[in-house]
Short mmCIF file of C-alpha atoms in Angstrom, two decimals:
data_model
loop_
_atom_site.label_atom_id
_atom_site.label_comp_id
_atom_site.label_asym_id
_atom_site.label_seq_id
_atom_site.Cartn_x
_atom_site.Cartn_y
_atom_site.Cartn_z
CA UNK B 27 -4.79 -5.44 -6.23
CA UNK B 28 -4.35 -4.54 -2.51
CA UNK B 29 -1.86 -6.93 -1.30
CA UNK B 30 -3.53 -9.34 1.66
CA UNK B 31 -2.89 -11.91 4.50
CA UNK B 32 -4.86 -15.00 6.62
CA UNK B 33 -6.81 -13.31 9.66
CA UNK B 34 -6.09 -16.06 12.34
CA UNK B 35 -2.57 -16.37 11.55
CA UNK B 36 -1.20 -13.58 9.76
CA UNK B 37 0.00 -15.17 6.15
CA UNK B 38 -0.10 -13.89 3.15
CA UNK B 39 -2.53 -14.51 0.85
CA UNK B 40 -3.25 -14.11 -2.57
CA UNK B 41 -6.59 -13.07 -4.61
CA UNK B 42 -6.81 -16.17 -6.66
CA UNK B 43 -6.37 -18.45 -3.37
CA UNK B 44 -9.17 -21.20 -2.08
CA UNK B 45 -6.49 -22.44 1.25
CA UNK B 46 -4.21 -20.26 3.88
CA UNK B 47 -0.71 -22.99 3.00
CA UNK B 48 0.17 -22.47 7.14
CA UNK B 49 -2.79 -22.63 9.09
CA UNK B 50 -4.57 -24.72 6.15
CA UNK B 51 -7.60 -22.72 6.56
CA UNK B 52 -10.12 -21.51 3.84
CA UNK B 53 -10.35 -18.70 2.10
CA UNK B 54 -12.40 -16.88 0.32
CA UNK B 55 -12.68 -13.02 -1.54
CA UNK B 56 -15.74 -11.37 0.64
CA UNK B 57 -16.39 -8.29 -2.10
CA UNK B 58 -18.42 -6.96 1.56
CA UNK B 59 -15.37 -6.20 2.60
CA UNK B 60 -12.57 -6.19 -0.16
CA UNK B 61 -10.45 -8.69 1.93
CA UNK B 62 -9.51 -11.74 2.00
CA UNK B 63 -10.48 -13.84 4.51
CA UNK B 64 -10.24 -17.24 7.19
CA UNK B 65 -13.65 -19.39 7.26
CA UNK B 66 -15.10 -20.77 9.81
CA UNK B 67 -17.72 -23.12 9.51
CA UNK B 68 -20.60 -23.25 11.30
CA UNK B 69 -23.87 -25.00 10.89
CA UNK B 70 -23.91 -27.35 6.84
CA UNK B 71 -23.44 -25.00 5.62
CA UNK B 72 -22.52 -21.26 7.04
CA UNK B 73 -19.15 -19.35 7.62
CA UNK B 74 -17.87 -17.18 9.85
CA UNK B 75 -14.71 -14.92 10.30
CA UNK B 76 -12.78 -12.64 11.89
CA UNK B 77 -11.84 -10.48 8.64
CA UNK B 78 -13.07 -6.68 9.60
CA UNK B 79 -16.25 -5.51 9.41
CA UNK B 80 -17.26 -9.27 8.21
CA UNK B 81 -18.08 -8.84 12.84
CA UNK B 82 -21.07 -11.95 13.03
CA UNK B 83 -22.22 -11.63 9.25
CA UNK B 84 -22.42 -15.37 7.82
CA UNK B 85 -22.18 -15.96 4.31
CA UNK B 86 -21.76 -19.32 2.22
CA UNK B 87 -19.64 -20.51 0.07
CA UNK B 88 -19.84 -18.86 -3.99
CA UNK B 89 -21.58 -22.64 -5.68
CA UNK B 90 -19.27 -21.96 -8.40
CA UNK B 91 -16.30 -22.37 -5.51
CA UNK B 92 -18.26 -25.42 -3.41
CA UNK B 93 -19.30 -27.54 -6.92
CA UNK B 94 -17.56 -26.89 -9.59
CA UNK B 95 -14.09 -25.39 -8.82
CA UNK B 96 -13.68 -22.35 -11.08
CA UNK B 97 -14.28 -19.69 -8.05
CA UNK B 98 -12.99 -18.59 -4.28
CA UNK B 99 -15.49 -15.61 -3.26
CA UNK B 100 -18.45 -16.01 -1.11
CA UNK B 101 -21.81 -14.58 -0.41
CA UNK B 102 -23.34 -12.99 2.36
CA UNK B 103 -26.07 -16.52 4.03
CA UNK B 104 -28.57 -13.26 2.93
CA UNK B 105 -28.59 -12.83 -0.60
CA UNK B 106 -31.19 -14.97 -2.25
CA UNK B 107 -28.31 -15.63 -5.21
CA UNK B 108 -26.30 -18.52 -5.00
CA UNK B 109 -23.34 -17.18 -6.25
CA UNK B 110 -20.89 -14.01 -6.22
CA UNK B 111 -21.18 -11.20 -7.14
CA UNK B 112 -18.91 -12.18 -9.93
CA UNK B 113 -20.54 -15.80 -11.23
CA UNK B 114 -23.89 -14.00 -11.26
CA UNK B 115 -22.62 -11.73 -13.74
CA UNK B 116 -22.21 -15.09 -16.32
CA UNK B 117 -25.51 -15.89 -18.48
CA UNK B 118 -23.35 -18.28 -21.02
CA UNK B 119 -20.64 -20.99 -19.58
CA UNK B 120 -17.95 -23.33 -22.18
CA UNK B 121 -20.11 -26.62 -22.92
CA UNK B 122 -17.72 -28.51 -20.81
CA UNK B 123 -17.83 -32.30 -21.76
CA UNK B 124 -15.33 -30.87 -24.10
CA UNK B 125 -12.04 -31.28 -23.72
CA UNK B 126 -9.84 -28.53 -22.49
CA UNK B 127 -13.49 -26.54 -21.54
CA UNK B 128 -13.66 -26.35 -17.56
CA UNK B 129 -10.02 -25.75 -18.41
CA UNK B 130 -10.75 -22.50 -20.21
CA UNK B 131 -13.94 -21.87 -18.06
CA UNK B 132 -11.58 -21.70 -15.09
CA UNK B 133 -9.21 -19.28 -15.68
CA UNK B 134 -11.98 -16.70 -17.32
CA UNK B 135 -13.53 -16.93 -14.80
CA UNK B 136 -10.21 -15.97 -12.88
CA UNK B 137 -9.72 -13.20 -14.85
CA UNK B 138 -12.74 -11.71 -14.73
CA UNK B 139 -12.92 -11.35 -11.16
CA UNK B 140 -9.45 -8.83 -11.44
CA UNK B 141 -12.03 -6.63 -13.55
CA UNK B 142 -14.69 -7.47 -10.88
CA UNK B 143 -12.44 -6.31 -7.90
CA UNK B 144 -11.84 -3.40 -9.91
CA UNK B 145 -15.08 -2.24 -10.91
CA UNK B 146 -16.13 -2.15 -7.07
CA UNK B 147 -13.56 -0.59 -5.71
CA UNK B 148 -13.34 2.30 -8.39
CA UNK B 149 -16.94 2.51 -7.51
CA UNK B 150 -18.99 1.23 -10.35
CA UNK B 151 -22.41 0.19 -12.02
CA UNK B 152 -21.52 -3.48 -11.23
CA UNK B 153 -25.35 -5.25 -11.74
CA UNK B 154 -26.18 -8.82 -12.83
CA UNK B 155 -29.41 -9.01 -14.92
CA UNK B 156 -31.32 -9.73 -11.55
CA UNK B 157 -30.49 -6.70 -10.27
CA UNK B 158 -31.10 -4.66 -13.05
CA UNK B 159 -32.93 -5.83 -16.15
CA UNK B 160 -31.56 -2.80 -18.25
CA UNK B 161 -28.19 -1.91 -18.84
CA UNK B 162 -27.03 -4.63 -16.66
CA UNK B 163 -23.67 -6.35 -17.82
CA UNK B 164 -23.58 -9.59 -19.30
CA UNK B 165 -20.69 -11.74 -19.96
CA UNK B 166 -21.06 -15.48 -22.73
CA UNK B 167 -17.93 -17.64 -23.05
CA UNK B 168 -18.11 -18.98 -26.35
CA UNK B 169 -16.77 -21.78 -28.59
CA UNK B 170 -15.61 -21.62 -32.51
CA UNK B 171 -19.25 -23.22 -34.34
CA UNK B 172 -19.11 -24.77 -37.01
CA UNK B 173 -20.62 -22.04 -39.25
CA UNK B 174 -17.27 -19.11 -38.86
CA UNK B 175 -15.44 -17.79 -34.91
CA UNK B 176 -16.83 -16.71 -31.95
CA UNK B 177 -15.50 -12.32 -32.14
CA UNK B 178 -14.34 -11.05 -28.95
CA UNK B 179 -16.29 -7.90 -28.09
CA UNK B 180 -19.54 -6.29 -27.26
CA UNK B 181 -23.20 -5.49 -27.35
CA UNK B 182 -25.63 -4.15 -25.34
CA UNK B 183 -24.09 -4.55 -21.71
CA UNK B 184 -23.26 -8.58 -23.07
CA UNK B 185 -19.28 -8.92 -23.19
CA UNK B 186 -18.49 -12.10 -25.75
CA UNK B 187 -15.06 -13.93 -25.31
CA UNK B 188 -13.95 -16.43 -26.88
CA UNK B 189 -13.03 -18.94 -25.00
CA UNK B 190 -10.07 -20.30 -27.22
CA UNK B 191 -8.30 -16.87 -25.66
CA UNK B 192 -7.69 -18.46 -22.04
CA UNK B 193 -5.43 -21.03 -24.23
CA UNK B 194 -2.72 -19.26 -23.55
CA UNK B 195 -0.42 -21.41 -27.17
CA UNK B 196 -3.72 -19.88 -28.89
CA UNK B 197 -3.79 -16.47 -27.31
CA UNK B 198 -0.02 -16.17 -28.07
CA UNK B 199 -0.87 -17.15 -31.73
CA UNK B 200 -3.21 -14.56 -32.45
CA UNK B 201 -1.10 -12.00 -30.88
CA UNK B 202 1.47 -11.91 -33.22
CA UNK B 203 -0.64 -12.42 -36.47
CA UNK B 204 -2.02 -8.70 -34.98
CA UNK B 205 1.08 -6.81 -34.95
CA UNK B 206 0.39 -6.38 -30.88
CA UNK B 207 2.94 -6.35 -28.73
CA UNK B 208 0.31 -6.95 -25.36
CA UNK B 209 -2.95 -9.51 -25.24
CA UNK B 210 -3.35 -11.08 -22.06
CA UNK B 211 -7.20 -12.39 -21.35
CA UNK B 212 -7.19 -9.43 -18.44
CA UNK B 213 -6.81 -7.12 -21.15
CA UNK B 214 -9.84 -8.25 -22.89
CA UNK B 215 -12.10 -8.48 -19.97
CA UNK B 216 -11.11 -4.92 -18.76
CA UNK B 217 -11.45 -3.00 -22.82
CA UNK B 218 -15.01 -4.23 -23.65
CA UNK B 219 -15.35 -3.83 -20.18
CA UNK B 220 -14.48 -0.58 -21.35
CA UNK B 221 -17.50 -0.28 -24.20
CA UNK B 222 -19.81 -1.45 -21.72
CA UNK B 223 -19.19 2.03 -19.40
CA UNK B 224 -18.57 4.40 -22.87
CA UNK B 225 -22.39 3.30 -22.53
CA UNK B 226 -22.71 3.95 -19.18
CA UNK B 227 -20.21 7.32 -18.70
CA UNK B 228 -20.14 9.13 -21.82
CA UNK B 229 -23.56 7.86 -23.59
CA UNK B 230 -25.81 10.93 -23.76
CA UNK B 231 -24.16 12.79 -20.55
CA UNK B 232 -22.41 16.43 -20.36
CA UNK B 233 -18.80 15.04 -20.89
CA UNK B 234 -19.88 13.05 -24.92
CA UNK B 235 -18.55 16.69 -26.68
CA UNK B 236 -15.46 16.63 -24.22
CA UNK B 237 -14.64 12.73 -24.79
CA UNK B 238 -15.86 13.61 -29.04
CA UNK B 239 -12.86 16.05 -28.86
CA UNK B 240 -10.02 13.86 -27.32
CA UNK B 241 -11.05 10.91 -28.90
CA UNK B 242 -13.45 11.81 -32.72
CA UNK B 243 -16.55 11.07 -33.22
CA UNK B 244 -18.14 8.53 -32.80
CA UNK B 245 -21.09 8.27 -35.05
CA UNK B 246 -18.24 8.18 -38.45
CA UNK B 247 -19.40 4.30 -39.44
CA UNK B 248 -17.88 1.31 -37.86
CA UNK B 249 -17.62 -1.37 -40.62
CA UNK B 250 -15.93 1.03 -42.59
CA UNK B 251 -13.35 2.43 -39.73
CA UNK B 252 -12.85 -2.13 -39.06
CA UNK B 253 -12.43 -2.61 -42.73
CA UNK B 254 -10.56 1.28 -43.08
CA UNK B 255 -7.54 -0.78 -40.63
CA UNK B 256 -7.35 -3.39 -41.49
CA UNK B 257 -6.18 -2.76 -44.81
CA UNK B 258 -4.46 0.17 -44.97
CA UNK B 259 -3.55 -0.90 -40.95
CA UNK B 260 -2.18 1.79 -38.10
CA UNK B 261 -0.87 5.89 -39.17
CA UNK B 262 2.81 5.89 -38.87
CA UNK B 263 2.41 8.96 -36.11
CA UNK B 264 -0.16 6.80 -33.84
CA UNK B 265 1.93 6.57 -31.13
CA UNK B 266 2.65 10.05 -30.86
CA UNK B 267 -1.98 10.20 -30.59
CA UNK B 268 -2.38 6.98 -29.42
CA UNK B 269 -1.69 4.42 -26.59
CA UNK B 270 -2.15 1.47 -28.76
CA UNK B 271 -1.79 1.06 -33.23
CA UNK B 272 -5.80 -0.69 -32.44
CA UNK B 273 -6.57 2.86 -30.66
CA UNK B 274 -6.87 4.17 -33.90
CA UNK B 275 -9.13 2.83 -35.57
CA UNK B 276 -12.16 4.67 -34.45
CA UNK B 277 -13.49 6.50 -31.16
CA UNK B 278 -14.55 3.63 -29.61
CA UNK B 279 -11.77 1.96 -29.70
CA UNK B 280 -10.15 4.97 -28.27
CA UNK B 281 -11.68 5.09 -25.54
CA UNK B 282 -12.27 0.74 -24.65
CA UNK B 283 -8.05 0.86 -24.95
CA UNK B 284 -7.71 4.29 -22.58
CA UNK B 285 -10.07 2.38 -20.42
CA UNK B 286 -8.14 -0.50 -20.72
CA UNK B 287 -4.86 1.45 -19.80
CA UNK B 288 -6.36 2.67 -16.98
CA UNK B 289 -7.45 -0.20 -15.19
CA UNK B 290 -4.08 -1.93 -16.67
CA UNK B 291 -2.60 1.89 -13.86
CA UNK B 292 -3.89 0.79 -11.25
CA UNK B 293 -4.23 -2.53 -10.61
CA UNK B 294 -0.05 -2.49 -11.09
CA UNK B 295 0.17 0.19 -8.48
CA UNK B 296 -2.24 -0.61 -6.47
CA UNK B 297 0.01 -3.58 -5.90
CA UNK B 298 3.22 -1.60 -5.89
CA UNK B 299 1.92 0.48 -3.51
CA UNK B 300 0.24 -2.69 -0.87
CA UNK B 301 3.96 -4.02 -1.83
CA UNK B 302 5.42 -1.25 -0.05
CA UNK B 303 7.91 -1.37 -2.72
CA UNK B 304 10.11 2.37 -3.41
CA UNK B 305 12.59 3.52 -6.05
CA UNK B 306 15.82 5.34 -4.80
CA UNK B 307 18.67 5.36 -6.22
CA UNK B 308 22.40 6.99 -6.14
CA UNK B 309 21.61 9.47 -8.47
CA UNK B 310 19.12 12.39 -8.87
CA UNK B 311 18.43 12.36 -12.59
CA UNK B 312 17.36 8.04 -12.08
CA UNK B 313 13.40 7.37 -11.71
CA UNK B 314 12.29 7.73 -8.26
CA UNK B 315 9.47 6.21 -6.78
CA UNK B 316 7.19 6.46 -2.98
CA UNK B 317 5.31 3.84 -1.89
CA UNK B 318 2.71 6.78 0.26
CA UNK B 319 0.49 6.50 -3.04
CA UNK B 320 -2.86 8.17 -1.42
CA UNK B 321 -5.79 5.74 -2.84
CA UNK B 322 -9.34 6.35 -2.77
CA UNK B 323 -10.79 2.60 -3.75
CA UNK B 324 -8.09 1.42 -5.95
CA UNK B 325 -8.45 4.76 -7.97
CA UNK B 326 -5.31 7.48 -7.07
CA UNK B 327 -6.08 10.50 -5.58
CA UNK B 328 -4.16 12.41 -7.42
CA UNK B 329 -3.71 11.47 -11.24
CA UNK B 330 -0.35 13.95 -11.64
CA UNK B 331 0.93 11.82 -8.29
CA UNK B 332 -0.48 8.71 -10.53
CA UNK B 333 1.72 8.86 -14.02
CA UNK B 334 4.37 10.15 -12.02
CA UNK B 335 4.90 6.68 -9.73
CA UNK B 336 4.00 5.11 -13.16
CA UNK B 337 6.31 6.01 -15.52
CA UNK B 338 8.70 4.87 -12.21
CA UNK B 339 6.86 1.67 -11.86
CA UNK B 340 7.63 0.90 -15.72
CA UNK B 341 11.35 1.43 -15.82
CA UNK B 342 11.87 -1.12 -13.70
CA UNK B 343 9.41 -3.20 -14.30
CA UNK B 344 10.94 -3.69 -18.12
CA UNK B 345 14.43 -3.49 -16.42
CA UNK B 346 14.27 -5.71 -14.65
CA UNK B 347 12.63 -8.78 -17.47
CA UNK B 348 15.40 -7.68 -19.74
CA UNK B 349 17.46 -9.47 -16.54
CA UNK B 350 15.88 -11.94 -16.76
CA UNK B 351 15.99 -12.21 -21.29
CA UNK B 352 12.42 -11.68 -20.86
CA UNK B 353 10.77 -9.01 -23.85
CA UNK B 354 9.17 -5.70 -22.03
CA UNK B 355 6.80 -6.53 -19.19
CA UNK B 356 4.88 -2.69 -20.28
CA UNK B 357 5.94 -2.34 -24.23
CA UNK B 358 4.04 0.72 -24.63
CA UNK B 359 4.87 4.26 -25.49
CA UNK B 360 2.51 7.05 -24.09
CA UNK B 361 2.20 10.68 -25.90
CA UNK B 362 0.69 14.26 -24.51
CA UNK B 363 -2.55 13.63 -25.60
CA UNK B 364 -2.62 9.46 -24.51
CA UNK B 365 -2.75 11.51 -20.95
CA UNK B 366 -4.22 13.36 -21.18
CA UNK B 367 -6.90 11.13 -22.27
CA UNK B 368 -6.37 9.06 -19.61
CA UNK B 369 -6.53 11.75 -17.53
CA UNK B 370 -11.11 12.15 -18.92
CA UNK B 371 -10.52 8.49 -18.24
CA UNK B 372 -10.01 9.68 -13.91
CA UNK B 373 -11.54 12.22 -14.37
CA UNK B 374 -14.79 10.34 -15.70
CA UNK B 375 -14.28 7.24 -12.77
CA UNK B 376 -13.98 10.31 -10.34
CA UNK B 377 -17.02 12.68 -11.50
CA UNK B 378 -19.29 8.10 -11.82
CA UNK B 379 -17.85 7.79 -8.43
CA UNK B 380 -18.92 11.65 -6.93
CA UNK B 381 -22.25 11.18 -7.63
CA UNK B 382 -23.08 7.71 -7.62
CA UNK B 383 -23.31 6.24 -11.45
CA UNK B 384 -26.56 5.71 -12.33
CA UNK B 385 -27.09 2.61 -14.65
CA UNK B 386 -29.26 3.31 -17.48
CA UNK B 387 -30.66 1.39 -20.57
CA UNK B 388 -28.95 0.40 -23.94
CA UNK B 389 -29.69 0.87 -27.69
CA UNK B 390 -31.22 -2.73 -29.46
CA UNK B 391 -28.82 -4.38 -30.62
CA UNK B 392 -27.66 -4.23 -33.77
CA UNK B 393 -24.72 -5.68 -36.00
CA UNK B 394 -23.44 -2.25 -36.13
CA UNK B 395 -23.56 -1.76 -32.65
CA UNK B 396 -20.54 -4.60 -31.97
CA UNK B 397 -17.43 -3.24 -30.48
CA UNK B 398 -14.49 -5.66 -30.13
#
């Protein structure tokens, strides 16, 4: 995430802010210029901003910003869609008449906006159903039903998230039950987007063979692999080959976990670069962090430079957390095979950006193509 400043008074502002605490100007994120902007009302529903790249442009607030207070993005005035680029991807929201559901919806959309920020920054295809009927990206947020739980997963371009994941206590309970070192709402969104982009960028592409060589054959029966994983657990040596235990379950999950991990790395490193964070130890044998990492959008141009800085940054993050008596902020160990997989994801995104990723039609959904 970049570091933002109010373009009216230059005070520090954050991605989730709706008002500058210093000058009290209304704020909105403008995805077309990738900036948090201060707004001045013009007319009944129009807003102008001095943000660079938006000079002379008129905006209106996203419907979910103006009416529902669950968004803080704006829409160009000439865009006929009342919803912003993130909110228009949501097909189903929780039943707001139920206690706690509005708060859950707010948290879900907040996490989703961080995902969409990254996807746009990577120049990946992010189209709604109205913009691209075939192969669009769709989200639905559902509560458990009387006849069974709602499974968080991806199927045919539709990402479903159980709204229980928006409750911290419930999510932590599930994390412990599943013996996971890490479980966050943003992590769910990043993981499920990995399944979507496997269809977009890998399936039927020239990269498929190399992907199978690294991640395994996705044609393995998914339901059988899932059952085996939960009956026998992950292999004892999973850390020597995968980014997580769950990644060892099936090739699709290995890809999705690695994709999510790549997005974790990008967002955290972009934040560190934006903050000017550096490590200059007194001893030459301790981790060094040079903040001058060249970014292409939000993607480092050099994978090797990214990984080198990542190891230094996670050393600092974990050391700081331990000083507060908290669990490690980064509870992972990256083996050489896992780094090779991250490199493949980086090269896939880089190639898609350079070629201009196209959205291909997805297969018709079947129960066995639901991946979680």
